[in-house]
XYZ file of C-alpha atoms in Angstrom:
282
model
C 24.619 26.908 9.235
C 24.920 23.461 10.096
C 28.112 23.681 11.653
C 26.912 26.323 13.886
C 23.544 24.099 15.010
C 25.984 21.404 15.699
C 28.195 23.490 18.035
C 25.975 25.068 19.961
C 23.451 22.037 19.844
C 26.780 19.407 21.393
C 27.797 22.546 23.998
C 24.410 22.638 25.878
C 20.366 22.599 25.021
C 18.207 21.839 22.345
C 15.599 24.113 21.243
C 13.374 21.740 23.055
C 14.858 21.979 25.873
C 16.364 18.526 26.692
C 20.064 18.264 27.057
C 21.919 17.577 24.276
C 24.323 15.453 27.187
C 21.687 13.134 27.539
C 20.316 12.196 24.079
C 23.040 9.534 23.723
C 23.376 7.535 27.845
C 23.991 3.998 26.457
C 22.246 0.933 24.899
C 21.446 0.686 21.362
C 20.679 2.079 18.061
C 19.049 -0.162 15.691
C 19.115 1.042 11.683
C 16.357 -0.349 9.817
C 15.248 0.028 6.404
C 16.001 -0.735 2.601
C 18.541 0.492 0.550
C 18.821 4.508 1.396
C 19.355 3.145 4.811
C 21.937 0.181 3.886
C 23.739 2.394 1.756
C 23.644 0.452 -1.452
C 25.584 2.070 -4.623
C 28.257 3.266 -2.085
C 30.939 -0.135 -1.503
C 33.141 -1.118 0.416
C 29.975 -3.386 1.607
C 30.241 -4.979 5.226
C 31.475 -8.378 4.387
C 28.110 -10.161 6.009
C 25.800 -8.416 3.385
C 28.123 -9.042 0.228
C 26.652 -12.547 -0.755
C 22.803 -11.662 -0.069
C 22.672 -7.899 -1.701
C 22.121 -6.318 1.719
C 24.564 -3.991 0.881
C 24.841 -2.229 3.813
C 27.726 0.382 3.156
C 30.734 1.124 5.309
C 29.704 4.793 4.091
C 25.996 4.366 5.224
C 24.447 7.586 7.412
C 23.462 4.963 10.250
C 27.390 4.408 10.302
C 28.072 7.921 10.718
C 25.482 8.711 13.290
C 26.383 6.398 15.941
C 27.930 7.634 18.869
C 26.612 11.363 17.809
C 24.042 13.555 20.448
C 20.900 10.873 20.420
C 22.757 7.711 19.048
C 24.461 5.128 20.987
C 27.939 3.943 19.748
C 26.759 0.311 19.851
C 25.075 0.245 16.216
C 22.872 -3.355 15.370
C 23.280 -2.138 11.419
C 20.202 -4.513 9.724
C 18.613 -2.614 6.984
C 18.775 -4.251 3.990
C 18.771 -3.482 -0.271
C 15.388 -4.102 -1.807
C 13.609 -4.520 1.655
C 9.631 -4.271 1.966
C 7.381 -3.620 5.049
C 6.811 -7.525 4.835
C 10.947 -8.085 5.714
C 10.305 -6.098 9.230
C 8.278 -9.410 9.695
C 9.532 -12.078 7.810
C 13.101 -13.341 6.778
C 14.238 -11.300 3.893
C 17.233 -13.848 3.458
C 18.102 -17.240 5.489
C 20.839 -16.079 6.866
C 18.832 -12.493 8.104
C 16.863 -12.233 10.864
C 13.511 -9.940 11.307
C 14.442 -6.970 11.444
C 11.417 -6.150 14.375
C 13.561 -9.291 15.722
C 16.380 -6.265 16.446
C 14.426 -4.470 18.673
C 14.075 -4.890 22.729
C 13.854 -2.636 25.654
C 17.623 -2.085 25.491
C 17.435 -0.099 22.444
C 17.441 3.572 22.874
C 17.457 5.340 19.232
C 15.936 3.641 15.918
C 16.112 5.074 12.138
C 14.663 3.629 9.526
C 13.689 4.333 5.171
C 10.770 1.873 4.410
C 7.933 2.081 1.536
C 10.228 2.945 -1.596
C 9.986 -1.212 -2.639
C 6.676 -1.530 -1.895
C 5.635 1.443 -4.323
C 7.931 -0.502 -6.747
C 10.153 2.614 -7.041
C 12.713 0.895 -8.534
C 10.586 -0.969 -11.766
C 9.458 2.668 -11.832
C 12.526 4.168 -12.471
C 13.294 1.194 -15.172
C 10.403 2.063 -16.928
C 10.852 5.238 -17.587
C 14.383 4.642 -19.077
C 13.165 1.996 -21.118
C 9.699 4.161 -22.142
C 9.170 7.468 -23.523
C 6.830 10.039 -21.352
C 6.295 7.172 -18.667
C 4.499 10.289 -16.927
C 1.773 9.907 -19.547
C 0.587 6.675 -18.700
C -2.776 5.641 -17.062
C -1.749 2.525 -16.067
C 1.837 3.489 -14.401
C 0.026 6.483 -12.740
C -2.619 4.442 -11.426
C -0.840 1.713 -10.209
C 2.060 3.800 -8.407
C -0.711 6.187 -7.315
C -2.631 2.918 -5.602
C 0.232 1.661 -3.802
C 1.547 4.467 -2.311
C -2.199 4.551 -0.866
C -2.133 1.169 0.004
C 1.646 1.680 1.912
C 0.273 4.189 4.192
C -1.363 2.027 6.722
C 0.858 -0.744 6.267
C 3.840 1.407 7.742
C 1.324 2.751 10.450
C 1.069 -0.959 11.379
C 5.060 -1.240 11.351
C 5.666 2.156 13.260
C 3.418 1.051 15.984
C 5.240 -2.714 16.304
C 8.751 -0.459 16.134
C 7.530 1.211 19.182
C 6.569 -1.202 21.223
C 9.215 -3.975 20.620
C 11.372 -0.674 21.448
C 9.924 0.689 24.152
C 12.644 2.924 25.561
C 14.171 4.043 21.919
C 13.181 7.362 19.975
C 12.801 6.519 16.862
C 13.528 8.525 13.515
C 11.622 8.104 10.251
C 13.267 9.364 7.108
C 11.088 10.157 4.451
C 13.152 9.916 0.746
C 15.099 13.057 -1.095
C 14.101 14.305 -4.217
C 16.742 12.796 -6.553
C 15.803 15.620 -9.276
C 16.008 19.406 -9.088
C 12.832 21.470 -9.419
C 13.965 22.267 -12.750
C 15.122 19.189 -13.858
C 17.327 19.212 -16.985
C 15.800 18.018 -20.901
C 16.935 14.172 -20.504
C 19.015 13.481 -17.421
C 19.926 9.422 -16.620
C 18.043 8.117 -19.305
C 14.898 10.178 -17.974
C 12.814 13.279 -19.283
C 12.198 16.326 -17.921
C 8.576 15.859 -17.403
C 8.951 12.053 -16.292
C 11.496 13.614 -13.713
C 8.838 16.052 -11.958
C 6.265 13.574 -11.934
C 8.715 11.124 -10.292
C 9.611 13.939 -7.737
C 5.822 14.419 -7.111
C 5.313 10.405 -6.029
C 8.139 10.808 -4.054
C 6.431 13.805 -2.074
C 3.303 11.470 -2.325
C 4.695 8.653 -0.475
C 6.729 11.084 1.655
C 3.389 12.472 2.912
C 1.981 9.007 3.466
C 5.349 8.476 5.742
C 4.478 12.013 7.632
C 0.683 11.149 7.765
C 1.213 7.754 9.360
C 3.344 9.179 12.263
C 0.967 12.064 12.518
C -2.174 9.746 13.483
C -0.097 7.369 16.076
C 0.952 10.637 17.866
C 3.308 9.518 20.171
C 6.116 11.406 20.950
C 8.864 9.022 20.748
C 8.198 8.469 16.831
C 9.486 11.153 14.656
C 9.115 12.248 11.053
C 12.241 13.686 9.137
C 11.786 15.442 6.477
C 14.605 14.747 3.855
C 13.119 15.856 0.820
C 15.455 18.920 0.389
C 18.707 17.054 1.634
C 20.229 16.691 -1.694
C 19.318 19.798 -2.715
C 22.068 21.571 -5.114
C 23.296 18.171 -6.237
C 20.739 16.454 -7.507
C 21.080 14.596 -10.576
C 22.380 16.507 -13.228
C 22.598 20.059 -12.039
C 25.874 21.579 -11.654
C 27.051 21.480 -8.434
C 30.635 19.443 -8.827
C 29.440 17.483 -5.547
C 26.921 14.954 -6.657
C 24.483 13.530 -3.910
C 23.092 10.597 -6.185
C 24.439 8.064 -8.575
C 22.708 8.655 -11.878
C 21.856 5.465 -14.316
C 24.416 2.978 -14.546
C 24.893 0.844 -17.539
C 26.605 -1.680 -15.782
C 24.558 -4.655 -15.425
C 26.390 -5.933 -12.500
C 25.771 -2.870 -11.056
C 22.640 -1.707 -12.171
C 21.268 -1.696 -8.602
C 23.368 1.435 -7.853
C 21.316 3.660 -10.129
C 19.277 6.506 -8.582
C 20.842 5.927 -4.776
C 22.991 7.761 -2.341
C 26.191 8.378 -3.183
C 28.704 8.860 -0.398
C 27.806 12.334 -0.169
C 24.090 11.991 -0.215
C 24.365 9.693 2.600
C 26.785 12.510 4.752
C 23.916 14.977 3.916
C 21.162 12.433 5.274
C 23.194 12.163 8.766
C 23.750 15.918 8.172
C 19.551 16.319 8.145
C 19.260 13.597 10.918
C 21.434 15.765 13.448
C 20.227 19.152 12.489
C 16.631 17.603 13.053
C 17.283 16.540 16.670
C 19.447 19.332 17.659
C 17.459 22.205 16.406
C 14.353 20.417 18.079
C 12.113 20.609 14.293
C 10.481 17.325 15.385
């Protein structure tokens, strides 16, 4: 299906209208973000983001959508592991700039994941490996349930300084897959059943604070993709042989990789990216 969007999508209109010829005319496309945008968990890593955890994969979807219908070929690749909304503004490493500091009037297309680190997903997803039923506790589900309030107006702020330090760019907001199925599997990576559908129900929580925030700014440069299905049929632990997330690893060194993209599940967020734009759902 996607295949066919694609081809008739590259070979004349979208359903919007606007030719697919002129999505992509020059200047630059800026990926922002944390670590679904970086690619972390999928090396080889670019060699400037080795030392400081950046991560930011060879493998990456921003990688694979430049120089497609809508995204320049010139690619200023500065999303970075672990980010928070506070790194758009401030140095997230000495040797890293802002990443607002990436955006000017030359830039033409923008993508970014943000709010995952401030909701603290990962220390969620280490809790409930270390804890039985994490879904049963007050004080997780208040606390996750408070900052994914709390993020919503925070990214408003950031989507608003994203458009106007890129004032020619349209810019694309990916809100985060589901890493489980809807019918998760008994104990999967170290995490239950039930824990799994309440984590799948913050994610939809902070994925409609992402959706919300865009919806009040209402401008029609800044768009909302909805990702939440993209991994669907290999999530974690179901049996699809093609596997769209790294499940727990016990690696130490590479703990970090747990519960990410895997080179696959960053081909099917380009894959949603694309079929977004060309089929004109924005």
């Amino acid at each position: 299906m996607l295949a066919a969007v694609l081809t008739l999508g590259i070979s004349g209109f979208t359903a919007t209208g606007q030719s697919v010829s002129t999505l992509s005319v020059g200047g630059t496309y800026v990926a922002m973000g944390d670590s679904y945008s970086s690619g972390e968990g999928v090396p080889d890593f670019l060699p400037d983001s080795k030392a400081n955890g950046c991560h930011r994969s060879y493998q990456a979807y921003p990688r694979t959508l430049a120089g497609t219908p809508g995204f320049p070929t010139n690619l200023n690749f500065v999303a970075c592991s672990n980010a928070v909304i506070g790194d758009a503004y401030n140095r997230q490493h000495k040797d890293q700039p802002r990443q607002l500091d990436a955006l000017n009037p030359g830039v033409t297309a923008v993508t970014m994941t943000m709010g995952g680190n401030d909701i603290q997903f990962r220390y969620i997803m280490e809790y409930c490996v270390a804890k039985i039923a994490c879904n049963l506790s007050p004080e997780l589900e208040a606390a996750t349930s408070g900052l994914i309030w709390w993020t919503g107006p925070r990214l408003e702020r950031l989507y608003r300084d994203v458009l106007a330090k890129a004032g020619n760019a349209q810019v694309y907001v990916l809100g985060y897959p589901h890493i489980f199925s809807a019918h998760p599997a008994i104990f999967c990576s170290g995490i239950e059943a039930g824990e799994a559908r309440w984590i799948t129900g913050k994610e939809d929580a902070l994925d409609n604070q992402i959706a919300q925030a865009i919806k009040r700014i209402r401008n029609p440069r800044l768009h909302y993709i909805d990702t939440s299905g993209a991994f669907q049929g290999g999530e974690l632990c179901t049996k699809n042989h093609t596997q769209y997330v790294t499940g727990l690893v016990v690696d130490l060194q590479n703990w970090v990789y747990s519960f990410h993209p895997t080179a696959d599940g960053q081909r099917r967020l380009a894959d949603t990216v694309k079929s977004a734009i060309l089929s004109g759902r924005l």
